[in-house]
Amino acid sequence: MAWTKYQLFLAGLMLTTGSINTLSAKWADMFSAKGCKDSPEHTFSHPFVQAVGMFLGELSCLAVFHMLLCHDRRRPEPKMNTGQSFNPLLFLPPALCDMTATSIMYVALNMTSASSFQMLRGAVIVFTGLLSVAFLGRRLVASQWTGIFITILGLVVVGLADFMSGNKDDSHKLSEVITGDLLIIMAQVIAAVQMVLEEKFVYKHDVHPLRAVGTEGFFGFFILSLLLIPFFYVPVGSFSNNPRHVLEDALDAFCQIGNNPMIVLALLGNTVSIAFFNFAGISVTKEISATTRMVLDSLRTVVIWVVSLALGWEQFHGLQVLGFIVLLVGAALYNGLHRPLLARIPCCASMVEEEEGNPAERARLLDEGRVQEET
């Protein structure tokens, strides 16, 4: 069935804002400006301040939810499903995971390229699959296990590409690139824990998606904003690029923004794009399918890579292309994109039916609307 104009708009919005989100964060990292008290010009290396901006974008989803709710209540017959009442503290553990993972990833983005950053985030499939088996009692089918192993292979290939490029790249030392890649993988473990917590404790309460994102953004924004105070006094030596070599120097960040207003544009791009990206992602899952959302997220990696090459932010590496293709195959197998193709082959149709008969897999397909619930 052909997509409607609204569905095409949502897909384009998700792809565009998702790409802008990573590119604007990397763009901010590339600016240089003087800091406070006439300190020498240095790069804008403030990952925790950037993370606060991202959570502000997520928090705005809560404002959008209440605006939509007010608009819906003015109708003669309200149609908006607000979900059941819930304790907002349910979102605190996932929000803490999101806050930690996001902060680590912004630290890593200072050390590696935007394309590798996006590709290595595919590791979340591996850890989500393993944790869902351990803590949710889910049984993965053969294609999902295959997808996990192929994803691991793709991560190794991307890591090798970064290792080889690190010897030729003047903007990042090899040790920084390796550290950055490892931090991204570590962040995906925490992101997978967040997903498992949300599935186990949050989703059963039927909370509106915009409200869920906004509530997590609320906790992340205020907690991380408060943490900026102790971070101002925590020395970390050469691990930090700010003049005082502390975990985060928010005052230096604001001074740099004042001395180079273009940094504000990059930070606004990050904040605004994450709000629209979350809205578009939720809408794509609802209006089309979760599988389409996964495909668009993979295309986002291509856009980020192509733009980074065009802007001269990184060099072309064939091994990185191979790694992306392998990661794409792994994600496709894990998310079941191969099934429609195999179902057309007579000898493979029974295998597809057997996989879809798996209770856990059937539940996932029900969520995507690809099978109808039996009554």
Short mmCIF file of C-alpha atoms in Angstrom, two decimals:
data_model
loop_
_atom_site.label_atom_id
_atom_site.label_comp_id
_atom_site.label_asym_id
_atom_site.label_seq_id
_atom_site.Cartn_x
_atom_site.Cartn_y
_atom_site.Cartn_z
CA MET A 1 0.00 0.00 0.00
CA ALA A 2 1.36 3.43 -1.00
CA TRP A 3 2.23 5.90 1.73
CA THR A 4 0.04 8.93 2.27
CA LYS A 5 1.48 12.46 2.08
CA TYR A 6 1.35 12.66 5.88
CA GLN A 7 3.33 9.42 6.23
CA LEU A 8 5.93 10.68 3.74
CA PHE A 9 6.16 13.92 5.72
CA LEU A 10 6.71 12.02 8.99
CA ALA A 11 9.39 9.80 7.43
CA GLY A 12 11.18 12.84 5.98
CA LEU A 13 10.91 14.72 9.27
CA MET A 14 12.38 11.80 11.24
CA LEU A 15 15.26 11.35 8.79
CA THR A 16 16.06 15.06 8.62
CA THR A 17 15.80 15.94 12.32
CA GLY A 18 17.60 12.75 13.37
CA SER A 19 20.52 13.62 11.12
CA ILE A 20 20.58 17.26 12.27
CA ASN A 21 20.68 16.09 15.89
CA THR A 22 24.02 14.29 15.57
CA LEU A 23 25.52 16.73 13.06
CA SER A 24 24.69 19.80 15.17
CA ALA A 25 26.22 18.18 18.27
CA LYS A 26 29.41 17.46 16.32
CA TRP A 27 29.34 20.97 14.82
CA ALA A 28 29.27 22.49 18.31
CA ASP A 29 32.33 20.41 19.25
CA MET A 30 34.28 21.91 16.33
CA PHE A 31 33.88 25.56 17.38
CA SER A 32 36.67 27.43 19.17
CA ALA A 33 36.27 30.53 21.31
CA LYS A 34 37.80 32.34 24.27
CA GLY A 35 36.50 31.39 27.70
CA CYS A 36 36.08 33.33 30.93
CA LYS A 37 38.65 35.84 32.23
CA ASP A 38 40.34 36.13 28.82
CA SER A 39 41.43 32.49 28.81
CA PRO A 40 43.07 31.40 25.53
CA GLU A 41 40.88 30.28 22.64
CA HIS A 42 39.98 26.60 22.91
CA THR A 43 37.49 24.12 21.47
CA PHE A 44 33.92 23.97 22.78
CA SER A 45 34.22 20.73 24.78
CA HIS A 46 31.18 20.70 27.05
CA PRO A 47 29.36 17.35 26.65
CA PHE A 48 27.27 17.68 29.81
CA VAL A 49 26.00 21.13 28.86
CA GLN A 50 25.03 19.68 25.47
CA ALA A 51 23.25 16.80 27.21
CA VAL A 52 21.25 19.32 29.28
CA GLY A 53 20.19 20.97 26.03
CA MET A 54 19.09 17.63 24.62
CA PHE A 55 16.94 16.91 27.68
CA LEU A 56 15.42 20.36 27.33
CA GLY A 57 14.33 19.24 23.86
CA GLU A 58 12.79 16.09 25.32
CA LEU A 59 11.09 18.16 28.05
CA SER A 60 9.44 20.23 25.33
CA CYS A 61 7.59 17.09 24.25
CA LEU A 62 5.67 17.35 27.54
CA ALA A 63 4.59 20.88 26.60
CA VAL A 64 3.51 19.64 23.17
CA PHE A 65 1.49 16.86 24.80
CA HIS A 66 -0.44 19.31 27.01
CA MET A 67 -1.03 21.66 24.06
CA LEU A 68 -2.46 18.79 22.01
CA LEU A 69 -4.54 17.72 25.01
CA CYS A 70 -6.02 21.21 25.46
CA HIS A 71 -6.80 21.40 21.73
CA ASP A 72 -8.45 17.97 21.80
CA ARG A 73 -10.61 18.83 24.83
CA ARG A 74 -12.12 21.77 22.96
CA ARG A 75 -13.62 19.38 20.43
CA PRO A 76 -17.24 18.23 20.83
CA GLU A 77 -15.96 14.64 21.01
CA PRO A 78 -12.36 14.35 22.30
CA LYS A 79 -10.43 11.60 20.52
CA MET A 80 -6.98 11.78 22.13
CA ASN A 81 -6.05 8.76 24.23
CA THR A 82 -4.16 10.21 27.19
CA GLY A 83 -3.54 6.80 28.77
CA GLN A 84 -4.15 5.82 32.35
CA SER A 85 -2.90 7.69 35.42
CA PHE A 86 0.59 6.73 36.60
CA ASN A 87 3.24 7.59 39.15
CA PRO A 88 5.78 9.90 37.40
CA LEU A 89 8.57 8.38 39.53
CA LEU A 90 8.23 5.26 37.37
CA PHE A 91 10.21 7.20 34.78
CA LEU A 92 13.04 8.10 37.16
CA PRO A 93 15.16 4.90 36.67
CA PRO A 94 14.90 4.99 32.83
CA ALA A 95 15.59 8.75 32.92
CA LEU A 96 18.75 8.18 34.97
CA CYS A 97 19.89 5.57 32.43
CA ASP A 98 19.11 7.97 29.57
CA MET A 99 20.96 10.78 31.32
CA THR A 100 24.06 8.62 31.91
CA ALA A 101 24.11 7.09 28.42
CA THR A 102 23.56 10.44 26.67
CA SER A 103 26.29 12.18 28.68
CA ILE A 104 28.78 9.40 27.93
CA MET A 105 27.92 9.53 24.22
CA TYR A 106 28.46 13.30 24.06
CA VAL A 107 31.84 12.83 25.74
CA ALA A 108 32.65 10.17 23.11
CA LEU A 109 31.52 12.40 20.24
CA ASN A 110 34.39 14.76 21.16
CA MET A 111 36.81 11.92 20.48
CA THR A 112 35.53 10.23 17.32
CA SER A 113 33.77 10.99 14.03
CA ALA A 114 30.02 11.61 13.71
CA SER A 115 29.54 8.65 11.34
CA SER A 116 31.35 6.18 13.61
CA PHE A 117 29.39 7.57 16.55
CA GLN A 118 26.12 6.82 14.75
CA MET A 119 27.20 3.39 13.49
CA LEU A 120 28.47 2.16 16.85
CA ARG A 121 25.13 3.04 18.42
CA GLY A 122 23.88 -0.06 16.58
CA ALA A 123 25.44 -2.04 19.43
CA VAL A 124 22.25 -1.41 21.41
CA ILE A 125 20.67 -4.34 19.51
CA VAL A 126 23.19 -6.75 21.02
CA PHE A 127 22.68 -5.67 24.62
CA THR A 128 18.91 -5.20 24.34
CA GLY A 129 18.57 -8.73 22.97
CA LEU A 130 20.69 -10.28 25.71
CA LEU A 131 19.05 -8.32 28.53
CA SER A 132 15.55 -9.08 27.24
CA VAL A 133 16.37 -12.79 27.44
CA ALA A 134 17.84 -12.47 30.94
CA PHE A 135 15.31 -10.12 32.57
CA LEU A 136 12.15 -10.19 30.45
CA GLY A 137 12.11 -13.94 29.83
CA ARG A 138 11.97 -13.38 26.08
CA ARG A 139 12.95 -16.16 23.71
CA LEU A 140 14.80 -14.92 20.65
CA VAL A 141 14.33 -16.74 17.36
CA ALA A 142 17.24 -18.00 15.24
CA SER A 143 17.23 -14.96 12.93
CA GLN A 144 17.52 -12.61 15.91
CA TRP A 145 20.52 -14.48 17.32
CA THR A 146 22.06 -14.38 13.83
CA GLY A 147 21.38 -10.64 13.68
CA ILE A 148 23.13 -10.15 17.02
CA PHE A 149 26.26 -12.03 15.91
CA ILE A 150 26.35 -10.16 12.58
CA THR A 151 25.98 -6.87 14.45
CA ILE A 152 28.97 -7.78 16.63
CA LEU A 153 30.96 -8.48 13.45
CA GLY A 154 29.92 -5.10 12.05
CA LEU A 155 31.03 -3.36 15.24
CA VAL A 156 34.45 -5.01 14.95
CA VAL A 157 34.76 -3.83 11.32
CA VAL A 158 33.80 -0.24 12.22
CA GLY A 159 36.26 -0.36 15.12
CA LEU A 160 39.03 -1.52 12.76
CA ALA A 161 38.16 1.31 10.37
CA ASP A 162 38.50 3.82 13.22
CA PHE A 163 41.78 2.22 14.33
CA MET A 164 43.22 2.55 10.83
CA SER A 165 41.91 6.10 10.35
CA GLY A 166 43.20 7.13 13.78
CA ASN A 167 46.77 6.71 12.55
CA LYS A 168 46.12 9.19 9.70
CA ASP A 169 43.74 11.64 11.37
CA ASP A 170 45.25 14.84 12.76
CA SER A 171 42.07 15.99 14.51
CA HIS A 172 41.86 12.99 16.85
CA LYS A 173 44.66 10.95 18.43
CA LEU A 174 44.45 7.18 18.07
CA SER A 175 44.04 6.79 21.83
CA GLU A 176 41.13 9.28 21.77
CA VAL A 177 39.41 7.44 18.92
CA ILE A 178 39.68 4.07 20.70
CA THR A 179 38.49 5.58 24.00
CA GLY A 180 35.59 7.30 22.24
CA ASP A 181 34.49 4.08 20.52
CA LEU A 182 34.63 2.14 23.78
CA LEU A 183 32.60 4.83 25.55
CA ILE A 184 29.92 4.63 22.85
CA ILE A 185 29.69 0.84 23.31
CA MET A 186 29.50 1.31 27.10
CA ALA A 187 26.70 3.83 26.64
CA GLN A 188 24.72 1.30 24.59
CA VAL A 189 24.77 -1.12 27.55
CA ILE A 190 23.13 1.57 29.68
CA ALA A 191 20.69 2.44 26.86
CA ALA A 192 19.70 -1.24 26.66
CA VAL A 193 19.06 -1.28 30.42
CA GLN A 194 16.84 1.78 29.91
CA MET A 195 14.82 -0.02 27.21
CA VAL A 196 14.36 -3.12 29.37
CA LEU A 197 13.25 -0.98 32.35
CA GLU A 198 10.76 0.89 30.17
CA GLU A 199 9.33 -2.34 28.77
CA LYS A 200 9.07 -4.05 32.16
CA PHE A 201 7.71 -1.23 34.31
CA VAL A 202 6.50 1.66 32.12
CA TYR A 203 4.82 0.38 28.94
CA LYS A 204 2.19 -1.64 30.83
CA HIS A 205 0.73 1.65 32.14
CA ASP A 206 -0.35 2.79 28.66
CA VAL A 207 1.30 6.22 28.92
CA HIS A 208 1.04 8.53 25.91
CA PRO A 209 4.43 8.42 24.08
CA LEU A 210 4.92 12.21 24.08
CA ARG A 211 4.14 12.28 27.78
CA ALA A 212 6.63 9.47 28.39
CA VAL A 213 9.45 11.20 26.49
CA GLY A 214 8.65 14.53 28.16
CA THR A 215 8.60 13.05 31.66
CA GLU A 216 11.99 11.41 31.14
CA GLY A 217 13.23 14.73 29.73
CA PHE A 218 11.93 16.51 32.85
CA PHE A 219 13.95 14.26 35.19
CA GLY A 220 17.02 14.31 32.94
CA PHE A 221 17.02 18.09 32.54
CA PHE A 222 16.67 19.02 36.20
CA ILE A 223 18.93 16.29 37.64
CA LEU A 224 21.74 16.90 35.16
CA SER A 225 21.40 20.70 35.59
CA LEU A 226 21.94 20.26 39.33
CA LEU A 227 24.87 17.89 38.73
CA LEU A 228 26.65 20.61 36.74
CA ILE A 229 27.41 22.28 40.12
CA PRO A 230 29.52 19.42 41.61
CA PHE A 231 30.95 18.64 38.15
CA PHE A 232 32.42 22.18 38.23
CA TYR A 233 34.72 21.08 41.07
CA VAL A 234 35.65 17.50 40.02
CA PRO A 235 39.18 17.45 38.53
CA VAL A 236 39.74 14.90 35.75
CA GLY A 237 43.14 15.98 34.41
CA SER A 238 43.83 15.63 30.69
CA PHE A 239 40.55 13.72 30.14
CA SER A 240 38.81 17.11 29.94
CA ASN A 241 39.62 19.74 27.32
CA ASN A 242 38.32 22.74 29.27
CA PRO A 243 40.92 25.16 30.75
CA ARG A 244 40.34 24.11 34.38
CA HIS A 245 40.43 20.40 33.48
CA VAL A 246 37.31 19.64 35.52
CA LEU A 247 34.51 17.24 34.59
CA GLU A 248 32.34 20.09 33.29
CA ASP A 249 32.89 23.85 33.38
CA ALA A 250 29.45 25.30 32.64
CA LEU A 251 30.67 28.87 33.23
CA ASP A 252 33.34 28.42 30.57
CA ALA A 253 30.65 27.08 28.21
CA PHE A 254 28.50 30.21 28.67
CA CYS A 255 31.53 32.46 28.24
CA GLN A 256 32.45 30.71 24.99
CA ILE A 257 28.85 31.04 23.78
CA GLY A 258 29.01 34.77 24.54
CA ASN A 259 32.28 35.11 22.62
CA ASN A 260 31.07 33.05 19.65
CA PRO A 261 27.27 33.25 19.20
CA MET A 262 27.40 30.66 16.38
CA ILE A 263 27.70 28.00 19.10
CA VAL A 264 24.13 28.90 20.13
CA LEU A 265 22.94 27.93 16.64
CA ALA A 266 24.53 24.49 16.94
CA LEU A 267 23.10 23.95 20.43
CA LEU A 268 19.64 25.09 19.32
CA GLY A 269 19.86 22.69 16.38
CA ASN A 270 20.52 19.88 18.85
CA THR A 271 17.70 20.88 21.23
CA VAL A 272 15.01 21.56 18.61
CA SER A 273 15.89 18.57 16.43
CA ILE A 274 15.62 16.06 19.30
CA ALA A 275 12.10 17.30 20.08
CA PHE A 276 10.93 16.93 16.48
CA PHE A 277 12.85 13.65 16.10
CA ASN A 278 11.06 12.10 19.09
CA PHE A 279 7.68 13.29 17.81
CA ALA A 280 8.40 11.99 14.29
CA GLY A 281 9.74 8.65 15.56
CA ILE A 282 6.68 8.04 17.73
CA SER A 283 4.37 9.03 14.87
CA VAL A 284 6.18 6.81 12.33
CA THR A 285 5.78 3.81 14.66
CA LYS A 286 2.09 4.60 15.09
CA GLU A 287 1.22 5.56 11.49
CA ILE A 288 3.49 3.11 9.60
CA SER A 289 5.46 0.55 11.66
CA ALA A 290 8.37 0.10 14.07
CA THR A 291 10.28 -1.64 11.26
CA THR A 292 10.03 1.50 9.10
CA ARG A 293 11.37 3.49 12.03
CA MET A 294 14.38 1.17 12.21
CA VAL A 295 15.03 1.51 8.46
CA LEU A 296 14.83 5.31 8.67
CA ASP A 297 17.22 5.27 11.63
CA SER A 298 19.69 3.29 9.50
CA LEU A 299 19.29 5.76 6.62
CA ARG A 300 20.07 8.51 9.12
CA THR A 301 23.56 7.00 9.47
CA VAL A 302 24.06 7.28 5.70
CA VAL A 303 22.98 10.96 5.70
CA ILE A 304 25.32 11.78 8.61
CA TRP A 305 28.22 9.98 6.92
CA VAL A 306 27.66 11.66 3.53
CA VAL A 307 27.29 15.15 5.05
CA SER A 308 30.42 14.65 7.19
CA LEU A 309 32.39 13.68 4.08
CA ALA A 310 31.00 16.62 2.09
CA LEU A 311 31.94 19.09 4.85
CA GLY A 312 35.42 17.61 5.17
CA TRP A 313 34.87 16.55 8.78
CA GLU A 314 36.24 13.08 8.05
CA GLN A 315 37.91 11.05 5.32
CA PHE A 316 36.45 8.25 3.23
CA HIS A 317 37.31 4.73 4.44
CA GLY A 318 36.08 1.70 2.51
CA LEU A 319 36.22 -0.46 5.63
CA GLN A 320 33.70 1.86 7.28
CA VAL A 321 31.27 1.27 4.37
CA LEU A 322 31.67 -2.48 4.82
CA GLY A 323 31.05 -2.12 8.56
CA PHE A 324 27.87 -0.12 7.95
CA ILE A 325 26.54 -2.73 5.50
CA VAL A 326 27.24 -5.54 7.97
CA LEU A 327 25.53 -3.57 10.78
CA LEU A 328 22.55 -2.92 8.49
CA VAL A 329 22.20 -6.65 7.72
CA GLY A 330 22.40 -7.48 11.43
CA ALA A 331 19.72 -4.90 12.33
CA ALA A 332 17.50 -6.11 9.48
CA LEU A 333 17.69 -9.73 10.65
CA TYR A 334 17.08 -8.81 14.30
CA ASN A 335 14.03 -6.73 13.39
CA GLY A 336 12.59 -9.30 10.96
CA LEU A 337 12.92 -7.36 7.70
CA HIS A 338 13.89 -10.58 5.93
CA ARG A 339 10.53 -12.28 6.59
CA PRO A 340 8.44 -10.66 3.82
CA LEU A 341 11.10 -11.74 1.29
CA LEU A 342 11.42 -15.30 2.62
CA ALA A 343 7.63 -15.69 2.80
CA ARG A 344 7.49 -15.50 -1.00
CA ILE A 345 9.84 -18.47 -1.33
CA PRO A 346 7.86 -21.73 -0.95
CA CYS A 347 10.64 -23.64 0.80
CA CYS A 348 11.14 -20.87 3.37
CA ALA A 349 7.50 -19.99 4.08
CA SER A 350 7.17 -22.59 6.84
CA MET A 351 10.26 -21.23 8.61
CA VAL A 352 8.74 -17.73 8.62
CA GLU A 353 5.46 -19.06 10.03
CA GLU A 354 7.37 -20.90 12.77
CA GLU A 355 9.24 -17.71 13.79
CA GLU A 356 6.06 -15.63 13.84
CA GLY A 357 4.44 -18.33 15.96
CA ASN A 358 6.96 -17.61 18.72
CA PRO A 359 4.89 -15.85 21.46
CA ALA A 360 7.49 -13.14 22.05
CA GLU A 361 7.89 -12.49 18.34
CA ARG A 362 4.15 -12.48 17.82
CA ALA A 363 3.79 -9.86 20.55
CA ARG A 364 6.34 -7.67 18.77
CA LEU A 365 4.51 -8.03 15.46
CA LEU A 366 1.23 -7.16 17.16
CA ASP A 367 2.80 -3.95 18.40
CA GLU A 368 3.79 -3.11 14.83
CA GLY A 369 0.38 -3.99 13.45
CA ARG A 370 1.79 -6.57 11.03
CA VAL A 371 -0.46 -9.36 12.32
CA GLN A 372 -3.99 -9.19 13.66
CA GLU A 373 -4.83 -10.27 17.17
CA GLU A 374 -6.93 -13.41 17.35
CA THR A 375 -10.29 -13.00 19.09
#
